[in-house]
Amino acid sequence: MATDTVSALRALPSPAAVLFDLDGTLVDTVGTRIEAWHRTLDDAGLPTPPEAIAPLIGIDGRRLAREAAAALGRPIDAARAEEIDRRSGEIYAMLNDAPRPLPGIGELVATLDARGVVWAIATSSRKDQVAASVAALGFGEVPRIVDASHVEHAKPAPDLLLEAAAQLGIDPARCWYVGDSTWDMEAAVAAGMVPIGVTAGAAVDAAALRAAGARITVETLDELVPAFGRVIPAS
């Protein structure tokens, strides 16, 4: 890793907790998400090309459905958006039969655990969609997961991230949020957390993440490890 990246990481406020997005951040599932939405929207009579879906991955699914419909000049109500979102989740669960962890998560989590830095997953996915992806990570125990069922408004609203911080008992200002989408970065900014962008599994590039508020971007999660040589464990 470049020396300037290490220096930039170490210049960030030391976190007492690190929160992670799931799809595209910990597991390589963004392509599967895009395909699930592509099929769902086609079936719903709202044909949307994958390249138009890609930048929306990571947003609240109900909002994604509404935006896709609005782009076609066919606005839908909340009930229809909920129905489409739920169906997308069902198709995704069917397609997501062999998710792969993204590089560096094992090394980073081991470092966090060794330094006494608590961590959790905060994802806009529905609870019944995350099991296969979390299992693929190979952790000995199921980590703390805050999903969309815990809040009324998912990303880019800060509610999900604030709920995760509350469950950990950590001030949001002492949290990093690591994600791969612009919506992750916007949510972290709104929550008063430090937004960290990772690009290995992202549908957008580093420039887009920085424009959305990322304090720093890395390609893989293990590039964050050098930042924790000076972390003081949370009390």
Coordinates of C-alpha atoms in Angstrom, one line a residue:
M1 CA 0.0 0.0 0.0
A2 CA 1.2 3.5 -0.7
T3 CA 2.7 5.4 2.2
D4 CA 0.4 8.3 1.7
T5 CA -2.7 6.0 2.0
V6 CA -1.3 4.7 5.3
S7 CA -0.7 8.2 6.5
A8 CA -4.2 9.3 5.5
L9 CA -5.7 6.4 7.4
R10 CA -3.8 7.1 10.5
A11 CA -4.8 10.8 10.4
L12 CA -8.5 9.7 10.7
P13 CA -10.1 9.7 14.2
S14 CA -9.5 6.4 15.9
P15 CA -12.7 4.4 16.0
A16 CA -14.2 2.6 18.9
A17 CA -16.4 0.6 16.5
V18 CA -16.4 -0.3 12.8
L19 CA -19.6 -0.9 11.0
F20 CA -19.7 -2.7 7.6
D21 CA -22.1 -2.7 4.8
L22 CA -22.6 -6.3 3.5
D23 CA -23.3 -6.6 -0.3
G24 CA -20.3 -5.4 -2.3
T25 CA -18.3 -4.6 0.9
L26 CA -17.9 -8.0 2.6
V27 CA -19.2 -10.3 -0.1
D28 CA -19.0 -10.1 -3.9
T29 CA -22.8 -10.0 -4.5
V30 CA -23.4 -6.7 -6.3
G31 CA -23.7 -8.4 -9.7
T32 CA -26.2 -10.8 -8.2
R33 CA -28.2 -7.9 -6.8
I34 CA -28.3 -6.2 -10.1
E35 CA -29.5 -9.3 -11.9
A36 CA -32.2 -9.9 -9.2
W37 CA -33.5 -6.3 -9.7
H38 CA -33.2 -6.6 -13.5
R39 CA -35.4 -9.7 -13.5
T40 CA -37.8 -8.3 -10.9
L41 CA -38.4 -5.0 -12.7
D42 CA -38.9 -6.8 -16.0
D43 CA -41.5 -9.0 -14.4
A44 CA -43.2 -6.0 -12.9
G45 CA -43.5 -4.3 -16.3
L46 CA -40.8 -1.8 -15.5
P47 CA -37.9 -2.8 -17.8
T48 CA -34.7 -1.2 -16.6
P49 CA -31.2 -2.0 -18.0
P50 CA -28.5 -3.3 -15.6
E51 CA -26.4 -0.2 -16.2
A52 CA -29.2 2.0 -14.8
I53 CA -29.7 -0.3 -11.8
A54 CA -26.0 -0.5 -10.8
P55 CA -25.7 3.0 -9.3
L56 CA -28.9 2.4 -7.3
I57 CA -27.6 -0.7 -5.5
G58 CA -27.3 -0.1 -1.8
I59 CA -30.3 2.2 -1.6
D60 CA -33.5 1.3 0.2
G61 CA -35.1 -1.2 -2.1
R62 CA -38.5 0.5 -2.0
R63 CA -36.9 3.7 -3.1
L64 CA -35.1 1.8 -5.9
A65 CA -38.4 0.5 -7.2
R66 CA -40.0 3.9 -7.1
E67 CA -37.0 5.5 -8.9
A68 CA -37.0 2.9 -11.6
A69 CA -40.7 3.4 -12.1
A70 CA -40.4 7.2 -12.1
A71 CA -37.6 7.0 -14.8
L72 CA -40.1 5.3 -17.0
G73 CA -42.8 7.8 -16.3
R74 CA -44.9 5.3 -14.4
P75 CA -44.9 6.3 -10.7
I76 CA -45.9 3.6 -8.2
D77 CA -47.3 3.9 -4.7
A78 CA -45.7 2.7 -1.5
A79 CA -47.6 -0.6 -1.5
R80 CA -46.4 -1.5 -5.0
A81 CA -42.9 -0.5 -4.1
E82 CA -42.9 -2.8 -1.1
E83 CA -44.2 -5.6 -3.2
I84 CA -41.5 -5.2 -5.9
D85 CA -38.8 -4.8 -3.2
R86 CA -39.9 -8.0 -1.5
R87 CA -40.0 -9.9 -4.8
S88 CA -36.5 -8.7 -5.6
G89 CA -35.3 -10.1 -2.3
E90 CA -36.9 -13.5 -3.1
I91 CA -35.2 -13.7 -6.5
Y92 CA -31.9 -12.5 -5.0
A93 CA -32.1 -15.3 -2.3
M94 CA -32.6 -17.8 -5.1
L95 CA -29.6 -16.5 -7.2
N96 CA -27.3 -16.0 -4.3
D97 CA -26.3 -19.7 -3.9
A98 CA -22.5 -19.3 -3.8
P99 CA -21.5 -15.8 -2.5
R100 CA -17.8 -15.2 -2.2
P101 CA -16.1 -13.1 0.5
L102 CA -14.2 -10.1 -0.8
P103 CA -10.5 -9.8 -0.2
G104 CA -9.1 -8.8 3.2
I105 CA -12.1 -9.2 5.5
G106 CA -10.5 -12.0 7.6
E107 CA -7.3 -10.1 8.2
L108 CA -9.2 -6.9 9.1
V109 CA -11.7 -8.6 11.5
A110 CA -8.8 -10.4 13.2
T111 CA -7.1 -7.1 13.7
L112 CA -10.2 -5.4 15.1
D113 CA -10.7 -8.3 17.5
A114 CA -7.1 -8.2 18.6
R115 CA -7.3 -4.4 19.2
G116 CA -10.6 -4.6 21.1
V117 CA -12.5 -2.6 18.5
V118 CA -16.1 -3.8 18.3
W119 CA -17.7 -4.2 14.9
A120 CA -21.0 -5.1 13.3
I121 CA -22.8 -5.4 10.0
A122 CA -25.3 -2.7 9.1
T123 CA -27.2 -3.6 5.8
S124 CA -30.2 -2.4 4.0
S125 CA -31.0 -6.0 3.0
R126 CA -34.0 -7.7 4.6
K127 CA -33.2 -10.2 7.4
D128 CA -34.1 -13.2 5.3
Q129 CA -31.6 -12.2 2.5
V130 CA -28.4 -12.1 4.5
A131 CA -27.9 -15.6 5.9
A132 CA -26.1 -17.1 2.9
S133 CA -23.8 -14.1 2.5
V134 CA -22.9 -14.0 6.2
A135 CA -22.3 -17.8 6.3
A136 CA -19.9 -17.4 3.3
L137 CA -17.7 -15.1 5.5
G138 CA -16.7 -18.1 7.6
F139 CA -16.8 -16.4 11.0
G140 CA -16.9 -18.8 14.0
E141 CA -19.9 -17.0 15.4
V142 CA -22.7 -15.1 13.7
P143 CA -21.7 -11.4 14.0
R144 CA -24.1 -8.6 15.2
I145 CA -26.3 -7.7 12.2
V146 CA -28.6 -4.7 12.0
D147 CA -30.8 -5.1 8.9
A148 CA -33.6 -3.1 7.3
S149 CA -36.2 -4.7 9.6
H150 CA -34.8 -2.7 12.5
V151 CA -35.6 0.7 11.1
E152 CA -38.3 2.5 9.1
H153 CA -35.9 4.2 6.7
A154 CA -32.9 2.4 5.2
K155 CA -29.9 4.0 3.5
P156 CA -29.2 6.7 2.5
A157 CA -31.1 7.8 5.7
P158 CA -28.8 7.4 8.8
D159 CA -31.3 5.4 10.8
L160 CA -29.7 2.0 10.2
L161 CA -26.2 3.2 11.1
L162 CA -27.5 5.0 14.2
E163 CA -29.3 1.9 15.3
A164 CA -26.2 -0.2 15.0
A165 CA -24.2 2.3 17.0
A166 CA -26.9 2.3 19.7
Q167 CA -26.9 -1.5 19.9
L168 CA -23.1 -1.4 20.3
G169 CA -23.3 1.4 22.9
I170 CA -20.9 3.5 20.9
D171 CA -21.2 7.2 20.1
P172 CA -21.8 7.5 16.3
A173 CA -18.9 10.0 16.1
R174 CA -16.6 7.3 17.3
C175 CA -17.7 4.9 14.5
W176 CA -16.3 4.2 11.0
Y177 CA -18.7 3.0 8.4
V178 CA -17.2 1.0 5.6
G179 CA -19.2 0.6 2.4
D180 CA -19.0 0.3 -1.4
S181 CA -21.9 2.6 -2.5
T182 CA -22.5 6.3 -2.6
W183 CA -25.6 5.6 -0.5
D184 CA -23.3 4.1 2.2
M185 CA -21.2 7.2 2.2
E186 CA -24.2 9.6 2.4
A187 CA -25.7 7.6 5.3
A188 CA -22.4 7.7 7.2
V189 CA -22.1 11.5 6.7
A190 CA -25.7 11.9 7.9
A191 CA -25.0 9.7 10.9
G192 CA -21.9 11.7 11.9
M193 CA -19.6 8.8 11.3
V194 CA -16.4 8.5 9.4
P195 CA -17.2 7.2 5.9
I196 CA -14.7 4.7 4.4
G197 CA -15.1 3.6 0.8
V198 CA -14.0 0.2 -0.6
T199 CA -14.0 -0.5 -4.3
A200 CA -13.2 -4.2 -4.8
G201 CA -16.9 -5.2 -5.1
A202 CA -18.4 -1.9 -5.9
A203 CA -20.6 -0.9 -8.8
V204 CA -19.1 2.7 -8.6
D205 CA -15.6 4.0 -8.6
A206 CA -13.5 5.7 -5.9
A207 CA -14.2 9.1 -7.3
A208 CA -17.9 8.6 -6.9
L209 CA -17.4 7.4 -3.3
R210 CA -15.3 10.4 -2.5
A211 CA -17.9 12.8 -4.1
A212 CA -20.5 11.2 -1.8
G213 CA -18.5 11.9 1.3
A214 CA -15.8 9.2 1.7
R215 CA -13.0 10.4 3.8
I216 CA -10.7 7.8 2.2
T217 CA -11.1 5.0 -0.3
V218 CA -9.3 1.7 -0.5
E219 CA -9.5 -1.2 -3.0
T220 CA -9.5 -4.0 -0.5
L221 CA -10.4 -4.3 3.2
D222 CA -6.9 -5.4 4.3
E223 CA -5.7 -1.9 3.3
L224 CA -7.4 -0.6 6.4
V225 CA -5.3 -2.8 8.8
P226 CA -2.4 -0.4 9.2
A227 CA -4.8 2.2 10.7
F228 CA -5.3 0.1 13.8
G229 CA -1.8 0.0 15.1
R230 CA -2.7 2.9 17.4
V231 CA -6.4 2.1 18.2
I232 CA -7.3 2.4 21.9
P233 CA -9.9 -0.3 22.8
A234 CA -13.4 1.0 23.6
S235 CA -14.1 1.1 27.3

